[in-house]
Coordinates of C-alpha atoms in Angstrom, one line a residue:
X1 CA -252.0 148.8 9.7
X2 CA -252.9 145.3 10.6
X3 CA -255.6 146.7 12.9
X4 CA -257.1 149.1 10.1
X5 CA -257.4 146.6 7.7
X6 CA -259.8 144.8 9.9
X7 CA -262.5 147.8 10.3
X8 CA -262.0 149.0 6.6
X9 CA -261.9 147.5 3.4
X10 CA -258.2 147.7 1.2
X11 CA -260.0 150.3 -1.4
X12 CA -261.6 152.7 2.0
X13 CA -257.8 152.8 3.3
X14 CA -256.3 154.1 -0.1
X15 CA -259.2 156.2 -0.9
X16 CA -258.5 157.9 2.8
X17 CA -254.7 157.9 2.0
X18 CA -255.1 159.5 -1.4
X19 CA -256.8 162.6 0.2
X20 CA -254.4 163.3 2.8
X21 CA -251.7 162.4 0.4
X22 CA -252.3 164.0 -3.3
X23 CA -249.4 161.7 -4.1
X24 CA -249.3 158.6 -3.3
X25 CA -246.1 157.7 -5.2
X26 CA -243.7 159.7 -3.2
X27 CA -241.8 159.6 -0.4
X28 CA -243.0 160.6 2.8
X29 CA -241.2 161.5 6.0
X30 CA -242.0 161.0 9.2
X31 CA -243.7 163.6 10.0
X32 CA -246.2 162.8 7.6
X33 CA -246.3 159.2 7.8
X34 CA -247.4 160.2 11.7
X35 CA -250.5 162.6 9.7
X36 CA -251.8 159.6 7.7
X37 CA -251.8 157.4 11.1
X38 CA -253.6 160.0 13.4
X39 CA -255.7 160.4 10.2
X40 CA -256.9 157.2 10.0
X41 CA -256.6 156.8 13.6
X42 CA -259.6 159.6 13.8
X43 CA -262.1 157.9 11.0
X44 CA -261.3 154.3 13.5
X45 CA -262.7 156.4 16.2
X46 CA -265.8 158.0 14.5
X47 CA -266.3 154.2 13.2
X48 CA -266.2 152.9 16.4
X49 CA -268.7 155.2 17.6
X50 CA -266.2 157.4 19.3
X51 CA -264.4 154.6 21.5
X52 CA -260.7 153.9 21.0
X53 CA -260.0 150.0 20.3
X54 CA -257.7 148.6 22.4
X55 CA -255.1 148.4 20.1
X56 CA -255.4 152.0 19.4
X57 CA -255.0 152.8 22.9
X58 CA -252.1 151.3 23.5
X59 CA -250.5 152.5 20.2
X60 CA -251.3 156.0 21.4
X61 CA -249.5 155.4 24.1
X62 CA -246.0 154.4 22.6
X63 CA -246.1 158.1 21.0
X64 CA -243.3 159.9 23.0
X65 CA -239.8 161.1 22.4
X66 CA -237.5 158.6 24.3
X67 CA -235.3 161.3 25.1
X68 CA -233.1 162.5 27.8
X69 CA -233.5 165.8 28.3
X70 CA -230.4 165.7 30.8
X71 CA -228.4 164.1 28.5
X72 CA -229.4 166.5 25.4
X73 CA -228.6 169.7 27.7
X74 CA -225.4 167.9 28.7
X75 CA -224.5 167.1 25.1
X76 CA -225.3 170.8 24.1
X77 CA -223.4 172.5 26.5
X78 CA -220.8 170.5 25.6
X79 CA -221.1 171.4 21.9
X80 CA -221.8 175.3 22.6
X81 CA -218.5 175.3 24.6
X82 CA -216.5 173.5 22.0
X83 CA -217.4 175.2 18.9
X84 CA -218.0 178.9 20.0
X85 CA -215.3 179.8 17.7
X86 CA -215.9 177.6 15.0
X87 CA -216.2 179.7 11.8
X88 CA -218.9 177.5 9.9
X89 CA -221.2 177.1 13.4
X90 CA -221.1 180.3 15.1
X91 CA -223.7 181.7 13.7
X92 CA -225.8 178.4 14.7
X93 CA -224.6 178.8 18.3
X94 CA -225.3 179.1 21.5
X95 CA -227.7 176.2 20.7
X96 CA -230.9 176.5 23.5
X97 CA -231.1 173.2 25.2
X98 CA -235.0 173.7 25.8
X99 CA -236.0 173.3 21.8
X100 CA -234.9 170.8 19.5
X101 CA -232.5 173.1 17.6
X102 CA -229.6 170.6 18.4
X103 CA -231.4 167.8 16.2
X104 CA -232.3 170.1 13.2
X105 CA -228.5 172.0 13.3
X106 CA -227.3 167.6 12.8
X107 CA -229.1 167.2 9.8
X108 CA -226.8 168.1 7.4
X109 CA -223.7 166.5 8.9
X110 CA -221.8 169.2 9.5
X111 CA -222.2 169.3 13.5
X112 CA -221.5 165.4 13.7
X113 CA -218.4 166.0 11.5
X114 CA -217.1 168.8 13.3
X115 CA -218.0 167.2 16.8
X116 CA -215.5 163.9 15.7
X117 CA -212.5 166.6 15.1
X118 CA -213.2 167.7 18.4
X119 CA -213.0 164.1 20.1
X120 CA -209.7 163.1 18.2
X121 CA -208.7 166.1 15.9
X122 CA -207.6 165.6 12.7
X123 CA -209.9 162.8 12.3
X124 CA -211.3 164.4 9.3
X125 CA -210.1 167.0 6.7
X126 CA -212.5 169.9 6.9
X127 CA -212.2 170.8 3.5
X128 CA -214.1 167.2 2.4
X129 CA -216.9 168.6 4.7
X130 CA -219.6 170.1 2.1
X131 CA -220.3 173.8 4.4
X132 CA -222.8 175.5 2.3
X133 CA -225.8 176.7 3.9
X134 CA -228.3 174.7 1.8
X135 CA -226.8 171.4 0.8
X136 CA -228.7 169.2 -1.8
X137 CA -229.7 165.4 -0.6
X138 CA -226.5 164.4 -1.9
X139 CA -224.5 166.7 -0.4
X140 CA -225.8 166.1 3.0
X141 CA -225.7 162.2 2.3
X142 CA -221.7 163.0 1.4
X143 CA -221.4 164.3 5.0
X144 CA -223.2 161.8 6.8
X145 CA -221.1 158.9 4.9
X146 CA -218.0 160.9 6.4
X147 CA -219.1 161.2 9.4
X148 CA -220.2 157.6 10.3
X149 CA -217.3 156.2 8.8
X150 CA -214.5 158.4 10.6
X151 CA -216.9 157.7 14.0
X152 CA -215.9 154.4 13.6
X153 CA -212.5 154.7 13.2
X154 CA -212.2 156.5 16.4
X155 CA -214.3 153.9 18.4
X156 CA -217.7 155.4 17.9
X157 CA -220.5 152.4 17.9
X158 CA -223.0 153.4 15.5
X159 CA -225.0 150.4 15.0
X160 CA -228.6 151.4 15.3
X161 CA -228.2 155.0 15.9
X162 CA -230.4 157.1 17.8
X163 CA -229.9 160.1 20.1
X164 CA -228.2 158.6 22.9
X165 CA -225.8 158.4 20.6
X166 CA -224.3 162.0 20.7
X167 CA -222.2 161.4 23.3
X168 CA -219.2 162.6 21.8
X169 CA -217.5 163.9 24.9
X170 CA -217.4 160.1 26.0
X171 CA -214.9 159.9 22.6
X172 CA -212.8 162.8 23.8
X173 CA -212.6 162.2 27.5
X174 CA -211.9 158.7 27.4
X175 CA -209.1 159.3 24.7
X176 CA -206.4 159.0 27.2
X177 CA -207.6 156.1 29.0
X178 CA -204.6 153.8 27.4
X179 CA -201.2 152.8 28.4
X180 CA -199.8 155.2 25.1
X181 CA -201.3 158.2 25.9
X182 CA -201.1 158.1 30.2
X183 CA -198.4 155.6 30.9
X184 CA -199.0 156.5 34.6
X185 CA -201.8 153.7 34.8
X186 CA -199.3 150.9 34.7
X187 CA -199.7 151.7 38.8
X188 CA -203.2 150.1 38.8
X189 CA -201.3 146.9 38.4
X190 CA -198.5 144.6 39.6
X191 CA -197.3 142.3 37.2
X192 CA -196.4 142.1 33.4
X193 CA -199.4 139.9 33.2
X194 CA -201.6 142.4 34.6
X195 CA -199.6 145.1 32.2
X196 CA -201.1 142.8 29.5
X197 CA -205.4 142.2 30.6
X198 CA -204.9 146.3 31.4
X199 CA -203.8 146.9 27.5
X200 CA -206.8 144.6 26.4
X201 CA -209.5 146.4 28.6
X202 CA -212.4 149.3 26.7
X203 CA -211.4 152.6 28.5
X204 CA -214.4 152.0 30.4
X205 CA -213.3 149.3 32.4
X206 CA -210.3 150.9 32.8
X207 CA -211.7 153.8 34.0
X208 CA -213.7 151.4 36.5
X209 CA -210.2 149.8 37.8
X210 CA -209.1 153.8 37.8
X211 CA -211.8 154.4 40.5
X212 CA -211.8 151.3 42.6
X213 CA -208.2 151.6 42.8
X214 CA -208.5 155.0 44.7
X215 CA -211.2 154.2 46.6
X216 CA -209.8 151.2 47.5
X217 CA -207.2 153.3 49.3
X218 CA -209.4 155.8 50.5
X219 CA -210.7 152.8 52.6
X220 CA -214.2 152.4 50.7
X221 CA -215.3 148.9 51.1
X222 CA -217.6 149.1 48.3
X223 CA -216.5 147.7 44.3
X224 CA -218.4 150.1 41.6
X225 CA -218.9 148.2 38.9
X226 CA -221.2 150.4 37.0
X227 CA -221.9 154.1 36.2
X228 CA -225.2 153.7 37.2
X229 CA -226.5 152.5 40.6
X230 CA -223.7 152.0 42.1
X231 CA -223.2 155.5 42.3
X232 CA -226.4 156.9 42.8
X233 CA -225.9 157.6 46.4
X234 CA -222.8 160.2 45.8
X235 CA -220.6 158.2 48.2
X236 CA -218.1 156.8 46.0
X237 CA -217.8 160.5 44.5
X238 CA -217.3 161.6 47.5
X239 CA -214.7 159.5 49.0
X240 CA -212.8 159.5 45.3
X241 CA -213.3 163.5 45.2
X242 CA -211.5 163.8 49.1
X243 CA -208.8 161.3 47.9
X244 CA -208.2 163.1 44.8
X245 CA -208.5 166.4 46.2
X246 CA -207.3 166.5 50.1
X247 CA -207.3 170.2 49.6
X248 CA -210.6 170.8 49.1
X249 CA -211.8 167.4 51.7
X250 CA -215.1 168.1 53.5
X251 CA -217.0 165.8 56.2
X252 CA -219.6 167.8 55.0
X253 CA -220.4 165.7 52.0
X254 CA -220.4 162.4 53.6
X255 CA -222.4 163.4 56.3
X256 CA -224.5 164.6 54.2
X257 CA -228.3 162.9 54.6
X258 CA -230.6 163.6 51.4
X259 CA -228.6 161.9 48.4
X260 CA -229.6 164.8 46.2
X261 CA -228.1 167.1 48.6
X262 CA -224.8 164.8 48.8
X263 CA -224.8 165.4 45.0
X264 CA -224.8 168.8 44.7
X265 CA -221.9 169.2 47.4
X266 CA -219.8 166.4 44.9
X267 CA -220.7 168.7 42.2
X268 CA -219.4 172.2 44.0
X269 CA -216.4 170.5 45.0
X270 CA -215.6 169.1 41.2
X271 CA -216.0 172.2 39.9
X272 CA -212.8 173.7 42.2
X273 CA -210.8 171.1 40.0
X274 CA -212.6 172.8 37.1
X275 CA -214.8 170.0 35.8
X276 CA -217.4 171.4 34.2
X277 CA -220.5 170.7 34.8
X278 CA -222.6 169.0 32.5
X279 CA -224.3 166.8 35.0
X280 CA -226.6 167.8 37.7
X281 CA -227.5 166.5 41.3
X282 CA -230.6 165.0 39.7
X283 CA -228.6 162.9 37.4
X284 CA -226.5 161.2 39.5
X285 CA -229.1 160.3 41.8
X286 CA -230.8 158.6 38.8
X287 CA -228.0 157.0 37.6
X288 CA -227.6 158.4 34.2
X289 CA -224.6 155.6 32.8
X290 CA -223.5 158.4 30.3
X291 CA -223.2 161.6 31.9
X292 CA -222.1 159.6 34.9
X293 CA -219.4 158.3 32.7
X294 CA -218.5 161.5 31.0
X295 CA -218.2 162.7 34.9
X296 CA -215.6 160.1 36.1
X297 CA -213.6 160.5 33.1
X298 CA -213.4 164.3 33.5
X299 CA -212.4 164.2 37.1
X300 CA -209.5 161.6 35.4
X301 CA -208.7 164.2 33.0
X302 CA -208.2 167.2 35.6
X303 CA -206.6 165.0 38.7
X304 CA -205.7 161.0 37.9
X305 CA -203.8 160.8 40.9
X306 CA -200.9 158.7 39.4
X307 CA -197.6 158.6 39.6
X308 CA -194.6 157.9 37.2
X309 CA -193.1 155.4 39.8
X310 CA -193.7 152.0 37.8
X311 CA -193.7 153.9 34.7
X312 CA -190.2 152.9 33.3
X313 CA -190.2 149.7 34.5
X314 CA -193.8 148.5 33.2
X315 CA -192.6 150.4 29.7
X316 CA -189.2 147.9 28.9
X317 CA -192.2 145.1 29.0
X318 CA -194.0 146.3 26.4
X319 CA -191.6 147.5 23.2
X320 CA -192.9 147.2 20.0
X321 CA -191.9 147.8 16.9
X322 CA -193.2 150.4 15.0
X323 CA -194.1 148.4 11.8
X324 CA -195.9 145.9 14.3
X325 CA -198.0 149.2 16.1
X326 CA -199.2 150.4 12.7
X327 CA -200.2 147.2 11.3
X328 CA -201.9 146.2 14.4
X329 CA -203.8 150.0 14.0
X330 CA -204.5 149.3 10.4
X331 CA -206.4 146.2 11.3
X332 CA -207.7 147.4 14.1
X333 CA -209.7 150.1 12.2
X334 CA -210.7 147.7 9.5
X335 CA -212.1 145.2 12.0
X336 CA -214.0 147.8 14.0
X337 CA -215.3 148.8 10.2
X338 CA -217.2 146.0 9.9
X339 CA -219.8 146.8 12.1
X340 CA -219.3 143.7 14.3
X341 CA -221.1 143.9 18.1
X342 CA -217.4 143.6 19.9
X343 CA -215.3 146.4 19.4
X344 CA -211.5 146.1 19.0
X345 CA -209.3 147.8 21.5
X346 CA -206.2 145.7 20.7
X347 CA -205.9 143.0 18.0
X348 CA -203.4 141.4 19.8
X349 CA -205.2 141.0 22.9
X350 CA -208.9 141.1 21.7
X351 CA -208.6 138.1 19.3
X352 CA -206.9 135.6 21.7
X353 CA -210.6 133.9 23.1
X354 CA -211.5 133.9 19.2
X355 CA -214.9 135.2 19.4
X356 CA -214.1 138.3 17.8
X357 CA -212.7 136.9 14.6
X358 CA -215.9 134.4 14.5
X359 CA -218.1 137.8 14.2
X360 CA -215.8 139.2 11.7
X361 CA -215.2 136.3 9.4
X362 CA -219.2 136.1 10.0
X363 CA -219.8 139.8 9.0
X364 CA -217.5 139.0 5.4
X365 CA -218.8 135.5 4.7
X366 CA -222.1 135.4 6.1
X367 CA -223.3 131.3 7.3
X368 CA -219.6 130.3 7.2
X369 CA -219.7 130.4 10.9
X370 CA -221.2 127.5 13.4
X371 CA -222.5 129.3 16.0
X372 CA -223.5 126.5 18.0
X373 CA -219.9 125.3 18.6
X374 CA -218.7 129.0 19.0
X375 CA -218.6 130.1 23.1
X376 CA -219.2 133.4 23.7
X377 CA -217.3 135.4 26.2
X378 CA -216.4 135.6 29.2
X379 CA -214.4 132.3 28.5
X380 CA -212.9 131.3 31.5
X381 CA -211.6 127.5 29.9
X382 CA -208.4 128.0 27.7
X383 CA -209.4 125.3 25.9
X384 CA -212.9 127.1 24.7
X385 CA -210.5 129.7 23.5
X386 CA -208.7 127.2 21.5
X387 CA -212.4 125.9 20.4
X388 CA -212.8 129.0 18.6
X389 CA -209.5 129.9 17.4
X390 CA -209.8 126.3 15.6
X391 CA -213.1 127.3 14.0
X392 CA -211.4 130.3 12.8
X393 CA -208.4 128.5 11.5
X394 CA -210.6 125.6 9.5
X395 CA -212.9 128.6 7.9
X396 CA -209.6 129.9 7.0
X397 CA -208.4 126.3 5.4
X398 CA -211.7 126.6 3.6
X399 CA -211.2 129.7 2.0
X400 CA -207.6 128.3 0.6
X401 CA -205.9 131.0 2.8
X402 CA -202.0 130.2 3.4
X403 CA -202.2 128.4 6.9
X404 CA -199.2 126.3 6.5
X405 CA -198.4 124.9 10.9
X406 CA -200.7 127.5 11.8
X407 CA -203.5 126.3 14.8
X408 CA -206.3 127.9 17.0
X409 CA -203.5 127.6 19.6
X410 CA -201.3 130.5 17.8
X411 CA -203.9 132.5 18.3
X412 CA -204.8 132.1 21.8
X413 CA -201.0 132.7 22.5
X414 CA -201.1 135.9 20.9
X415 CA -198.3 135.4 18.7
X416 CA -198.3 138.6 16.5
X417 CA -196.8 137.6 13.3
X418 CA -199.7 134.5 12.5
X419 CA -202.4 136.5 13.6
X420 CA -201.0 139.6 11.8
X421 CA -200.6 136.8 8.3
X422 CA -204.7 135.9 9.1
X423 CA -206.3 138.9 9.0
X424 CA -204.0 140.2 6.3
X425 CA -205.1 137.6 4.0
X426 CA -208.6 138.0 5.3
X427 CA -208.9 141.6 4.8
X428 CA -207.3 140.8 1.6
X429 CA -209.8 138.2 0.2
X430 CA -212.3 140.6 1.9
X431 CA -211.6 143.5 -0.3
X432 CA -211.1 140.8 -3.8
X433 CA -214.7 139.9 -3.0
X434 CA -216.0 143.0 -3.0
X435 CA -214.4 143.6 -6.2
X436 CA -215.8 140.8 -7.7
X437 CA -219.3 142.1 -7.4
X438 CA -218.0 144.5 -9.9
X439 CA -217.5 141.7 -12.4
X440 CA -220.1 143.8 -14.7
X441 CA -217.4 146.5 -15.6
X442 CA -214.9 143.8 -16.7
X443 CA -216.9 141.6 -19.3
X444 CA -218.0 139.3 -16.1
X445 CA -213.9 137.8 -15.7
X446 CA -212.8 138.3 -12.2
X447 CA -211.2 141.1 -10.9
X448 CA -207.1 140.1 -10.4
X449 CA -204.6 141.8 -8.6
X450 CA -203.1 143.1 -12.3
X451 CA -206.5 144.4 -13.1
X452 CA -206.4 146.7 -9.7
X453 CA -202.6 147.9 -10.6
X454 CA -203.4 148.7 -14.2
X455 CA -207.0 150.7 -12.9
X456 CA -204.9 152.4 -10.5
X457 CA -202.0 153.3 -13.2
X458 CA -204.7 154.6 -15.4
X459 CA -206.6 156.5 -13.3
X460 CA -203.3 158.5 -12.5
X461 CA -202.7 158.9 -15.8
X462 CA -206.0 160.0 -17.1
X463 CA -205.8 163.2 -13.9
X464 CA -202.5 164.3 -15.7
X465 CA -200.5 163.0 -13.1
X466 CA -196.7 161.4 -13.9
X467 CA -196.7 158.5 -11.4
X468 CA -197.0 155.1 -12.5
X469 CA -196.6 151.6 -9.8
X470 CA -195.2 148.5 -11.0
X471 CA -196.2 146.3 -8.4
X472 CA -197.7 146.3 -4.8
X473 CA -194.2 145.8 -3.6
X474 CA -193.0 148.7 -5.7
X475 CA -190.1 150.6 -3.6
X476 CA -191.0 154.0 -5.1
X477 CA -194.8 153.8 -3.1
X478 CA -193.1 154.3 -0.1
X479 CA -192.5 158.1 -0.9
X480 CA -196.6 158.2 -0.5
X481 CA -196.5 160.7 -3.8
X482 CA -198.8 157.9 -6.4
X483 CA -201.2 156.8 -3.4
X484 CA -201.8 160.8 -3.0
X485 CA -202.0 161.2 -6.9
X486 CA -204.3 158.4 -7.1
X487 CA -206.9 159.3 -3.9
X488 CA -206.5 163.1 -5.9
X489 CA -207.7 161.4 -9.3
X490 CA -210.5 159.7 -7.0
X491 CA -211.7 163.1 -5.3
X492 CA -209.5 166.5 -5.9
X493 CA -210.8 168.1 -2.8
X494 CA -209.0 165.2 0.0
X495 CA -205.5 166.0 -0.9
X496 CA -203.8 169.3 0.2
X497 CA -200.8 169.6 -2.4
X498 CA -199.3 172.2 -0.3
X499 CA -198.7 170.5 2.4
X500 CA -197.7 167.3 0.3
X501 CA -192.8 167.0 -0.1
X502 CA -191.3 164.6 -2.3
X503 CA -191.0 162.6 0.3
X504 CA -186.9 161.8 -0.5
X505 CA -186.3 161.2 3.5
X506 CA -188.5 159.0 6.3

């Protein structure tokens, strides 16, 4: 507007806006914001004697949809596969890849929603999901909340979202990229301290050591260290495909000149392990980092070529408890809540080199951190670990947190219990300043732990329920019956009460 405002006067601009816009105090859209630019964009022309500024002309040219076609086809044959059958979104489906029916069917939610119980199901209870064919602003608002919110919890990164981030099937295929779910991966390594970095590492990069440690053996003397350009030429497919697959091995596809031709013959001979494809020849040669991704991690899913030789062994090293796994889960959703740029793939692990609790104290209690004394990773020197850990500690101190023979140097060692007692008291403190904002409701006194249990009682009581808590250590929550009275009193439509026992045994 800058640039306007220097050929026309203030008053010419609104009088040209108030005849393309009858209305000039509502909300616009996109769309129509982009009519009022081209508008004015015309009369700067006609002004200028029909020559475009130069400012003009480069604007003009920013104008174009920074979209991957590629990707979008890959993403909608993906989705046309997966919900077929889905009784809300057959009648939406097939979706055609060519138009932009994929964008206007996500809208209203319901796609996204559906798409995340495909990735992990269960994720979300469909019945919260508002289905009706025309859903009011609020509605659909309802559905994107959900949505975001349980993408999160299942790893999604949805800071700044735009297209590219549909890649759902990234969610889904990487799921069993973890110790848990494919305990077979313990042969990438050789020692419990390896066991350890392996449990710490994004399925991406363990989807990288995956790789390298088969081509490694296939005698490729190359490291891929990327989906990108490292595999644009189609040999590290192909030497991964024959060492995966002897059965279907060719010379062909080595031999194989013309890169594009290479990766087509990678392609035919993926598809005889049944990996669809969602990719094509043009794509790899490209480098496309997420359909290449998507790629690797479906040949994993169809032929890992593991063994369950180490599995035993590697598995005495790492018992757990099982009140230590769900806390550790608990927080770990929580932490990746906050919207921080590092994403938690295990407290345990991910918090030793501090850096990660810096952003998330940072993302609570915004300025508390010094940034110029925090060292970002990688952090090859222990004792920058310990640099941040004691940052962490002292903000800690600050905030009058119990942190009685506690140091940076607990952290950095992993030890479970003290880093378990921080961030408990930090979510805790967390969720008591939120509440404090709501000082408004409660004659301005601060919101106390007594206030909380009494709201909760009440609200129970006021939806006809018979469930009463006497404290947060009360034995009777265990059962899970007041929690599911209380979320019920919140929202009737989240709780199933068929499905829900008295919960007399574990």
């Amino acid at each position: 507007m800058k640039a306007f405002s220097e050929m026309f006067s203030e008053d010419e601009i609104k009088t040209f806006l108030g005849e393309s816009n009858s209305d000039m105090g509502e909300e616009i859209d996109f769309e129509a914001f982009l009519r009022l630019y081209l508008d004015l964009q015309g009369r700067a022309v006609e002004k200028t004697g029909g020559l475009r500024s130069s400012f003009l002309k480069a604007t003009t040219t920013t104008f174009h949809h920074a979209i991957n076609e590629s990707e979008k086809a890959s993403y909608v044959a993906h989705i046309n596969n997966y919900l077929a059958e889905d009784k809300f979104l057959k009648d939406f489906l097939p979706i055609d890849p060519a138009t932009d029916a994929l964008f206007d069917l996500a809208k209203d939610g319901v796609l996204l929603c559906k798409l995340i119980n495909v990735a992990v199901p269960g994720t979300i209870d469909e019945r919260a999901i508002n289905t009706k064919k025309v859903l009011n602003p609020w509605e659909r608002n309802e559905n994107h909340t959900l949505c975001l919110n349980s993408a999160k919890a299942i790893g999604c990164t949805v800071v700044n979202i735009g297209t590219q981030d549909l890649v759902e099937a990234r969610i889904q295929l990487l799921a069993d990229l973890n110790l848990k779910k494919t305990p077979q991966l313990v042969e990438l390594v050789d020692d419990s301290q390896e066991v350890e970095e392996l449990l710490s590492l994004a399925p991406e990069k363990v989807l990288l050591k995956w790789m390298n440690f088969h081509l490694k053996k296939a005698g490729y003397q190359k490291q891929v260290t990327n989906f990108s350009t490292d595999l644009k030429d189609g040999e590290a497919y192909a030497h991964l495909l024959n060492a995966l697959a002897p059965e279907h091995s060719t010379h062909s596809t080595l031999d194989a000149k013309d890169p594009t031709e290479r990766a087509n013959k990678v392609l035919e001979m993926a598809e005889k392990l049944d990996c669809k494809r969602y990719l094509t020849p043009k794509d790899i040669v490209e480098g496309s980092p997420n359909l290449n991704l998507a790629f690797v991690a479906q040949i994993f899913h169809h032929r890992n070529g593991l063994t369950d030789s180490k599995t035993t062994t590697f598995a005495e090293m790492m018992t757990d408890d099982a009140e230590t796994s769900r806390e550790e889960r608990c927080f770990r959703f929580w932490m990746n809540s906050l919207g921080a740029t590092t994403y938690v793939n295990n407290v345990f692990e991910d918090v030793r080199n501090g850096y990660v609790m810096l952003e998330i104290v940072d993302k609570i209690f915004p300025g508390t951190v010094n940034w110029k004394q925090a060292n970002k990773p990688p952090i090859k020197m222990p004792f920058k670990q310990v640099e941040n850990c004691n940052q962490v500690i002292q903000i800690g101190r600050n905030l009058n947190f119990s942190l009685v023979n506690v140091a940076g140097n607990d952290i950095v060692a992993g030890n479970k219990k003290l880093i378990i007692a921080f961030l408990w008291q930090l979510m805790r403190f967390s969720m008591l300043q939120l509440l404090k904002n709501l000082r408004t409701h409660s004659q301005g006194k601060e919101i106390t732990d007594a206030d909380i249990l009494n709201w909760a009682n009440n609200k129970v009581k006021k939806a006809g329920r018979t469930s009463q808590m006497e404290s947060f250590k009360d034995k009777s929550l265990s059962s899970g019956i007041f929690f599911l009275e209380l979320l019920s009193a919140v929202e009737p439509r989240v709780v199933n009460w068929g499905l829900v026992t008295k919960g007399e045994t574990g």
